[in-house]
């Protein structure tokens, strides 16, 4: 998935996975994934996607500031 946010392109195909959290099992309508990526220039973003009844029923990308990384990871 690729998404432009504030003039910056965030792309899961050209970025590196840093951390991945999976909740539920494959096919679980309540299950979802949150994947932390880092771009080639050091920007971080989270890719989210899940089942139809999850908190992420539609895939999305949102940037995350470097200073927020630790608290984001610890919240999982």
Coordinates of C-alpha atoms in Angstrom, one line a residue:
X1 CA 0.0 0.0 0.0
X2 CA 1.2 3.5 -0.7
X3 CA -0.3 6.7 0.7
X4 CA 0.7 10.4 0.4
X5 CA 0.5 12.3 3.7
X6 CA 1.6 16.0 3.9
X7 CA 3.5 15.6 0.7
X8 CA 5.4 12.5 1.8
X9 CA 4.9 9.1 0.2
X10 CA 4.7 6.2 2.6
X11 CA 5.0 2.9 0.8
X12 CA 5.0 -0.6 2.3
X13 CA 6.7 -2.1 -0.8
X14 CA 9.7 0.2 -0.6
X15 CA 10.1 0.4 3.2
X16 CA 11.5 -2.0 5.8
X17 CA 9.4 -3.7 8.4
X18 CA 10.6 -2.9 11.9
X19 CA 8.0 -4.5 14.2
X20 CA 4.7 -6.4 13.5
X21 CA 1.9 -7.1 15.9
X22 CA -0.9 -9.6 15.0
X23 CA -4.0 -10.1 17.0
X24 CA -6.4 -13.0 16.3
X25 CA -6.0 -15.8 13.7
X26 CA -6.2 -15.7 9.9
X27 CA -9.8 -15.2 8.9
X28 CA -10.9 -13.9 12.3
X29 CA -13.3 -11.0 11.6
X30 CA -12.1 -9.4 14.8
X31 CA -8.4 -9.9 14.1
X32 CA -6.0 -7.2 12.9
X33 CA -2.4 -6.3 12.3
X34 CA -0.3 -3.3 13.0
X35 CA 3.1 -3.1 11.2
X36 CA 5.7 -0.5 11.9
X37 CA 7.8 0.4 8.8
X38 CA 10.8 2.7 8.3
X39 CA 11.4 4.4 5.0
X40 CA 14.8 4.8 3.3
X41 CA 15.1 8.3 4.7
X42 CA 14.3 7.3 8.3
X43 CA 10.7 8.2 8.5
X44 CA 8.4 5.8 10.5
X45 CA 4.8 4.8 9.7
X46 CA 2.3 2.2 10.8
X47 CA 0.3 0.1 8.4
X48 CA -3.0 -1.2 9.8
X49 CA -5.4 -3.8 8.5
X50 CA -7.9 -6.2 9.9
X51 CA -11.0 -8.2 9.6
X52 CA -14.4 -6.7 8.9
X53 CA -15.3 -6.5 12.6
X54 CA -11.9 -5.3 13.8
X55 CA -10.8 -1.8 14.7
X56 CA -9.1 -1.6 11.3
X57 CA -11.6 -3.0 8.8
X58 CA -9.9 -0.9 6.0
X59 CA -6.2 -0.8 5.4
X60 CA -4.5 2.5 6.3
X61 CA -1.2 4.1 6.9
X62 CA -0.3 6.8 9.5
X63 CA 3.1 8.4 10.2
X64 CA 4.5 8.2 13.7
X65 CA 7.1 10.5 15.1
X66 CA 10.4 9.1 16.2
X67 CA 9.8 10.3 19.8
X68 CA 6.5 8.4 19.9
X69 CA 8.0 5.0 18.8
X70 CA 8.9 3.7 22.3
X71 CA 5.5 4.3 23.8
X72 CA 3.8 2.9 20.7
X73 CA 5.8 -0.4 20.9
X74 CA 5.3 -0.6 24.7
X75 CA 1.6 -0.3 24.2
X76 CA 1.5 -3.6 22.4

